[in-house]
CSV table of C-alpha atoms and ligand atoms in Angstrom, one decimal:
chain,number,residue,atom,x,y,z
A,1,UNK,CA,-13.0,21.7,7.1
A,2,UNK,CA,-15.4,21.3,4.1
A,3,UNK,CA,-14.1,17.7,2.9
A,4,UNK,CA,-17.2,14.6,3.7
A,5,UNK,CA,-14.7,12.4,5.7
A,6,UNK,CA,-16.7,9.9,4.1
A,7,UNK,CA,-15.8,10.3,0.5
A,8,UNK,CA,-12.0,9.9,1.5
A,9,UNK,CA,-11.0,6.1,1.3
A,10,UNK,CA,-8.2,4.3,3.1
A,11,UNK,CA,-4.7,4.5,1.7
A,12,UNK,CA,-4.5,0.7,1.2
A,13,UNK,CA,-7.5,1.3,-1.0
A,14,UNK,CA,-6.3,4.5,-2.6
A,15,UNK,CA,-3.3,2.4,-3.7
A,16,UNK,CA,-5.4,-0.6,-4.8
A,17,UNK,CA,-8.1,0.8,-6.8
A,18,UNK,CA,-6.1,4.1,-8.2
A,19,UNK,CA,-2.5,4.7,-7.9
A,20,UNK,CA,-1.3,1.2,-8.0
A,21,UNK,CA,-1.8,0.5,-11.6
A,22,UNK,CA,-0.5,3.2,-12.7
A,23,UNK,CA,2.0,3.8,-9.9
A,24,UNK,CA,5.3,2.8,-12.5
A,25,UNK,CA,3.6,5.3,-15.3
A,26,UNK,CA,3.3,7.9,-13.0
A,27,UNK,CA,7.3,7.9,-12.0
A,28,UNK,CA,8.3,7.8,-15.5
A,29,UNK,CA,8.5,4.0,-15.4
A,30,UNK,CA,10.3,1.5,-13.5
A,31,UNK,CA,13.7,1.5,-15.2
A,32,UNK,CA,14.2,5.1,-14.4
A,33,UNK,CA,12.3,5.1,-11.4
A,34,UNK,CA,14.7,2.2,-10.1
A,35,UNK,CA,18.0,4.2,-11.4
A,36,UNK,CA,17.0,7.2,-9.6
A,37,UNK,CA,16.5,5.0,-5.9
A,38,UNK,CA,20.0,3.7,-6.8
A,39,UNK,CA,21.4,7.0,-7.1
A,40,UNK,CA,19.8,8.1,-3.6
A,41,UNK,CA,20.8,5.1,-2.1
A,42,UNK,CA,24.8,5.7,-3.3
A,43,UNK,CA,24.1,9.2,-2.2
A,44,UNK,CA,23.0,8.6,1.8
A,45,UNK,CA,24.6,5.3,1.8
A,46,UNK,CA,28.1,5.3,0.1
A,47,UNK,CA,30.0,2.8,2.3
A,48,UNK,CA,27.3,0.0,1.8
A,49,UNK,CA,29.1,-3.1,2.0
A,50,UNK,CA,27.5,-6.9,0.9
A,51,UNK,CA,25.8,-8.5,3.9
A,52,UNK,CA,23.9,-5.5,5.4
A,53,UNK,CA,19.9,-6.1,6.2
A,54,UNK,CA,17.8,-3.5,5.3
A,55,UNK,CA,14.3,-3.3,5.4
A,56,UNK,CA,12.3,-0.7,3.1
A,57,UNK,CA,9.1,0.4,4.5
A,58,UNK,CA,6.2,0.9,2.2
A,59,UNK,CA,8.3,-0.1,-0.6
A,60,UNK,CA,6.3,0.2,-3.7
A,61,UNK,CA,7.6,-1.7,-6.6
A,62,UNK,CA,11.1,-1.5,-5.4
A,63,UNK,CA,12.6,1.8,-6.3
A,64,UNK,CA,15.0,1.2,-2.9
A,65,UNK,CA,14.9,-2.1,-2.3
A,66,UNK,CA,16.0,-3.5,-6.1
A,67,UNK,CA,19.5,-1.4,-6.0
A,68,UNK,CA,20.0,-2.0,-2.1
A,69,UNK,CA,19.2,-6.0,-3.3
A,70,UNK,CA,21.9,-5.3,-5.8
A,71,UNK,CA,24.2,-4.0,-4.0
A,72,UNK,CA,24.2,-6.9,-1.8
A,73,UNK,CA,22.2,-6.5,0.9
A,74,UNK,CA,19.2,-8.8,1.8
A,75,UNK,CA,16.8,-6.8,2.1
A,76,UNK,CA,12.6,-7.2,3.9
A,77,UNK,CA,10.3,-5.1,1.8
A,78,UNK,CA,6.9,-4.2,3.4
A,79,UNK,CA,3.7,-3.2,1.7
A,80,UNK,CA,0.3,-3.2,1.8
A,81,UNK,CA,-0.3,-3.5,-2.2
A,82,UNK,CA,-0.1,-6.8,-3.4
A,83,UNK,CA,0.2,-5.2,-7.1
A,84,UNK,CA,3.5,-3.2,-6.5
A,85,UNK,CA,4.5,-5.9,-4.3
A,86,UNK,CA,4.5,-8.2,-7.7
A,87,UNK,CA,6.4,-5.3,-9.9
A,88,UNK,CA,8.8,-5.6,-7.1
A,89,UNK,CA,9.4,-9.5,-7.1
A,90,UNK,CA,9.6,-9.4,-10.6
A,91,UNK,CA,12.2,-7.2,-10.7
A,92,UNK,CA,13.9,-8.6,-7.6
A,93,UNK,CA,14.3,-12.3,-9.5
A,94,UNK,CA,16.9,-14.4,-7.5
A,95,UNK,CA,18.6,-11.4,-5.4
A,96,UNK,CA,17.7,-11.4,-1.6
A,97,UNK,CA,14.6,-9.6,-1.2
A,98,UNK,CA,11.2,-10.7,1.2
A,99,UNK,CA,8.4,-8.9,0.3
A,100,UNK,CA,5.8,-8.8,3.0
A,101,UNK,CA,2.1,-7.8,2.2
A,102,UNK,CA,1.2,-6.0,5.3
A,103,UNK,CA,1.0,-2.8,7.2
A,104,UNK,CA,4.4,-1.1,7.6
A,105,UNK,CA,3.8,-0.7,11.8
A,106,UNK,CA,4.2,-4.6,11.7
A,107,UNK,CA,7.4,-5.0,10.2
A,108,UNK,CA,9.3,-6.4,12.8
A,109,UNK,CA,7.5,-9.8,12.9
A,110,UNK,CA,9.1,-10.4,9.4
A,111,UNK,CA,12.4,-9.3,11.0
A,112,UNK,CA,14.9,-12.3,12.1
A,113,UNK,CA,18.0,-10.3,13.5
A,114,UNK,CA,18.5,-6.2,14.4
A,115,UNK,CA,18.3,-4.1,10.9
A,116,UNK,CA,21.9,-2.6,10.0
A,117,UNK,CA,19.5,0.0,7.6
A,118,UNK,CA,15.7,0.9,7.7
A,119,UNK,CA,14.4,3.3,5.0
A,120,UNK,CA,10.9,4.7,4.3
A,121,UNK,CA,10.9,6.6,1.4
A,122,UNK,CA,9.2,8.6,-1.3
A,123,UNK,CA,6.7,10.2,1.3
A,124,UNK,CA,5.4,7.0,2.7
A,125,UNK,CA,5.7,8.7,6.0
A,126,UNK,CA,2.8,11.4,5.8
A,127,UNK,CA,1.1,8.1,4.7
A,128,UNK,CA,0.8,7.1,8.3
A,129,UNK,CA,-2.7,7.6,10.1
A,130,UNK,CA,-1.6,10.3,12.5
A,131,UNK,CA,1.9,11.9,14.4
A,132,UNK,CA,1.4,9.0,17.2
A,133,UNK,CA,1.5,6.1,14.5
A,134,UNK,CA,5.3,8.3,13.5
A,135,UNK,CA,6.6,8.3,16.8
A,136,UNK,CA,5.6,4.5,17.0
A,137,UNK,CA,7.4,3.5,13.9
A,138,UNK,CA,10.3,5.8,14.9
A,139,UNK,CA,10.8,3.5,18.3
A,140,UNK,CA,10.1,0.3,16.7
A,141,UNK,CA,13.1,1.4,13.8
A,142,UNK,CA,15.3,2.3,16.8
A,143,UNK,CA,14.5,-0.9,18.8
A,144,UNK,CA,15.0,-2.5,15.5
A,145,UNK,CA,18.3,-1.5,14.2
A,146,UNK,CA,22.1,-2.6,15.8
A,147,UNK,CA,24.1,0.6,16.3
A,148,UNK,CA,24.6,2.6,14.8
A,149,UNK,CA,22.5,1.9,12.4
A,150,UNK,CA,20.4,4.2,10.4
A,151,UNK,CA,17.0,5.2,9.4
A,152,UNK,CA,16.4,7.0,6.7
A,153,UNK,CA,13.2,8.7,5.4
A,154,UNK,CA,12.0,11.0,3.0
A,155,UNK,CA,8.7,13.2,2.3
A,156,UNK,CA,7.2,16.2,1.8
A,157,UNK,CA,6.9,18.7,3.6
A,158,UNK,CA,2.7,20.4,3.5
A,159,UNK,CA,3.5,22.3,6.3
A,160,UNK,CA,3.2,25.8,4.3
A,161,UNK,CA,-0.1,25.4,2.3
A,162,UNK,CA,-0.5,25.6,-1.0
A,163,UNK,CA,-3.5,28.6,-2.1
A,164,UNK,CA,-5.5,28.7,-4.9
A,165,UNK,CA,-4.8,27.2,-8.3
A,166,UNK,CA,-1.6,26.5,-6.8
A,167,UNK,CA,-3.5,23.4,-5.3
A,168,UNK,CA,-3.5,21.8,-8.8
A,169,UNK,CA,-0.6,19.9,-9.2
A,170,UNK,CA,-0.3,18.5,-12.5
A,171,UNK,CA,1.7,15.2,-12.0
A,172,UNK,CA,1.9,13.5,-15.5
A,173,UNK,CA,0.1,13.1,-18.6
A,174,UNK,CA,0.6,11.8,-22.1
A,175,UNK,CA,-1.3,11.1,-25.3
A,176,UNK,CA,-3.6,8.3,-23.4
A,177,UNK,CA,-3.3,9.8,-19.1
A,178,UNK,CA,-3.6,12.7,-17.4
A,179,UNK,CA,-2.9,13.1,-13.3
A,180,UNK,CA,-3.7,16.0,-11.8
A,181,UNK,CA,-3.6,16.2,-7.5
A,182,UNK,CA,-5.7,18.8,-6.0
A,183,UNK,CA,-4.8,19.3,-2.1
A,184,UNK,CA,-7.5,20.8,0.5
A,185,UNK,CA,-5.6,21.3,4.0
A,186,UNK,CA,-6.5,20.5,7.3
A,187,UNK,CA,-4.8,21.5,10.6
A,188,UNK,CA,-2.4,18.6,10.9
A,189,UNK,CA,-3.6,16.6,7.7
A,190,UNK,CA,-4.3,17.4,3.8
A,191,UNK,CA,-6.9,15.5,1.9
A,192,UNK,CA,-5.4,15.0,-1.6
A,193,UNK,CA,-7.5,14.0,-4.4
A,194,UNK,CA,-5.7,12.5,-7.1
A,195,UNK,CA,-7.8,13.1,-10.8
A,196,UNK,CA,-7.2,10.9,-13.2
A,197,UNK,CA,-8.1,11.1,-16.9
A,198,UNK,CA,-7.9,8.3,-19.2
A,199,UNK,CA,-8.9,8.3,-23.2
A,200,UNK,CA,-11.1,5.0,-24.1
A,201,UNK,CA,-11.2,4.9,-27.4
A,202,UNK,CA,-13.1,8.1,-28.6
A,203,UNK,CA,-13.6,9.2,-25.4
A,204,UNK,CA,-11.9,10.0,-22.0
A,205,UNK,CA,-13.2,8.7,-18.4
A,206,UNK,CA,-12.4,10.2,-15.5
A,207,UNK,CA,-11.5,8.7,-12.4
A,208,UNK,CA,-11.1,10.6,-8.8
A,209,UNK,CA,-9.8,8.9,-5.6
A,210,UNK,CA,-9.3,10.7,-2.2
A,211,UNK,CA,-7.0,10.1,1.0
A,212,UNK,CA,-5.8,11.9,3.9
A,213,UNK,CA,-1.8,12.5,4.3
A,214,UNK,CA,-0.1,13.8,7.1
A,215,UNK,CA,1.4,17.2,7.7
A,216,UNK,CA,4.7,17.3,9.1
A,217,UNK,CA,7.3,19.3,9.5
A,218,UNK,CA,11.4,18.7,9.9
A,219,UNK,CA,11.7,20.0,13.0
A,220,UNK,CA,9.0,17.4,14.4
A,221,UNK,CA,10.7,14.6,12.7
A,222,UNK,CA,14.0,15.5,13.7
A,223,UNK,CA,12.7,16.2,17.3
A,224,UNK,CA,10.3,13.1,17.5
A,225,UNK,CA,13.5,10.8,15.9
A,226,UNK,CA,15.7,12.3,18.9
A,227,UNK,CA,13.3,11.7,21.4
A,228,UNK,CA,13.2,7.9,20.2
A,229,UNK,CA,17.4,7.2,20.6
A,230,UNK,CA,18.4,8.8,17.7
A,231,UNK,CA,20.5,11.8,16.5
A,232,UNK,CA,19.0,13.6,13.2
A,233,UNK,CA,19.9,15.7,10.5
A,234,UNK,CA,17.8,17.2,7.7
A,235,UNK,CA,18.3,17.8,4.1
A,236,UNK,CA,16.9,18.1,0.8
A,237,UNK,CA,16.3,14.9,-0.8
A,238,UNK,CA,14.7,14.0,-4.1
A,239,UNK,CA,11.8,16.2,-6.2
A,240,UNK,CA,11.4,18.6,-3.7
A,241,UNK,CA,11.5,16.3,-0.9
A,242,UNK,CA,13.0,16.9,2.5
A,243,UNK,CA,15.3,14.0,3.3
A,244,UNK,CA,16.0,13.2,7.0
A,245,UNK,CA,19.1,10.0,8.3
A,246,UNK,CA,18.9,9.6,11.7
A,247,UNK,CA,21.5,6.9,13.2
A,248,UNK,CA,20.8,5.0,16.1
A,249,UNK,CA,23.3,5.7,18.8
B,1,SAM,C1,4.4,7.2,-2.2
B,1,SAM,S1,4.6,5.5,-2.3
B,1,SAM,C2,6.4,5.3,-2.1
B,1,SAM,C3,6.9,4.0,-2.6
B,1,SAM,C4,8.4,3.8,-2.5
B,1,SAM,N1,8.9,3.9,-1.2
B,1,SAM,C5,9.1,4.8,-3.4
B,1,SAM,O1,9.9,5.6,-3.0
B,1,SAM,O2,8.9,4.7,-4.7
B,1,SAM,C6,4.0,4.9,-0.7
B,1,SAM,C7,4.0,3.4,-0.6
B,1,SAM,O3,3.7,3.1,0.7
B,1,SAM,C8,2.7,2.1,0.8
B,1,SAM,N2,2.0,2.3,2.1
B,1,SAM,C9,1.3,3.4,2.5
B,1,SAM,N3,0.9,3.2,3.8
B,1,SAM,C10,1.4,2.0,4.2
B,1,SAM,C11,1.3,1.3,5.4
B,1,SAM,N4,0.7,1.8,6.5
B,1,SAM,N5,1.9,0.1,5.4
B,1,SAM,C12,2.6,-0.4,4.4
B,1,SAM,N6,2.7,0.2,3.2
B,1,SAM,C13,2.1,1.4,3.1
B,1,SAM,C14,1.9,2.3,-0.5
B,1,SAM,O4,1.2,1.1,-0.8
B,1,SAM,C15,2.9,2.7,-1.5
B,1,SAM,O5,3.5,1.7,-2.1
């Protein structure tokens, strides 16, 4: 591989320094953002009575957590970025929501009865350091959750590279911001350098910020969930996602 490991930073970082301010721009803003989780979570969840605990794994500023909250659950929310952390309180007000700052692997020490729901969303998965670190989140969510509770994730699937300028992704931009992702692939990994242009005034900075996500595929997930307790099925989720519900048996 031709990437310096040494000019990718850590994702906690990534998030504080770069994506994190400008995490609720970059989905089109909270509101929407927060409509759309609600409409995934009816979706995968349509029998969700008051009373369930659910915990949302790397939950940003709430996209999941806010409509579970509102439809009555109580709800852990775990994250290492303080900044979305304080969207999300701000959203959540008085409804039943514990926002944790920390890494997602250590969620059950915030946990003070078995999970009915565990989600990890919006490609927080291929966040994880490597396919270990998934199979150990995996048997803590099965552990974790009273049958047959579910676990439900969602992310994208690098498994088929992207070539040429088709590593450009052009993710938002307006008058004032542009974001453009460029992807360089590893064997099990893809660096992805997220570009971000901003007008000062006259003139526009530029900003560029690197991490390491993971490449998996469905058929690992599905087989690595199975192998923890659960059964698995696969289908598409949001924005070109691949969603995946496993239920504990
Ligand atoms: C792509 S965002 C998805 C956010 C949210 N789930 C959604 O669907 O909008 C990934 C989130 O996971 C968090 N994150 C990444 N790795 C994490 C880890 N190891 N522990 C806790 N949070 C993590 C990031 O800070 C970020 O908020």
């Amino acid at each position: 591989m031709h990437v310096d490991e040494s000019l990718l930073t850590s994702v906690a970082d990534h998030y504080k320094t770069h994506l994190a301010p400008i995490y609720a721009w970059m989905t089109g803003g909270l509101d929407a953002a927060i409509a759309r989780g609600d409409a995934e979570i009816y979706a995968v969840l349509p029998n969700l009575s008051s009373g369930v605990t659910a915990v949302d794994l790397g939950a940003g500023f709430g996209m999941h957590a806010i409509p579970l909250a509102r439809r009555g659950c109580s709800v852990l929310a775990v994250d290492t970025s303080s900044l979305l952390l304080e969207e999300l309180m701000g959203r959540a007000q008085a409804l039943a929501v514990k926002a944790v700052e920390d890494d997602l692997l250590s969620f059950r020490k915030y946990l003070d009865s078995s999970a009915d729901v565990i989600l990890c969303m919006g490609d927080t998965l291929t966040h994880l350091p490597d396919q270990p670190s998934v199979e150990k989140l995996f048997s803590l969510a099965a552990e974790s959750l009273r049958p047959p509770g579910q676990f439900i994730a969602t992310f994208r699937d690098y498994t088929s590279p992207l070539v040429g300028d088709g590593r450009f992704i052009p993710v938002r931009s307006d008058n004032d911001r542009i974001l453009t992702c460029f992807l360089e692939y590893g064997t099990d990994y893809v660096d992805v350098h997220d570009v971000l242009n901003e007008r000062d005034g006259s003139v526009w900075r530029q900003k560029v910020s690197s991490y390491r996500k993971l490449r998996l595929s469905p058929e690992w997930v599905s087989a690595a969930l199975r192998a923890a307790g659960f059964s698995a099925r696969v289908e598409p989720g949001l924005a070109g996602m691949t969603r995946v519900i496993a239920t504990r048996a």
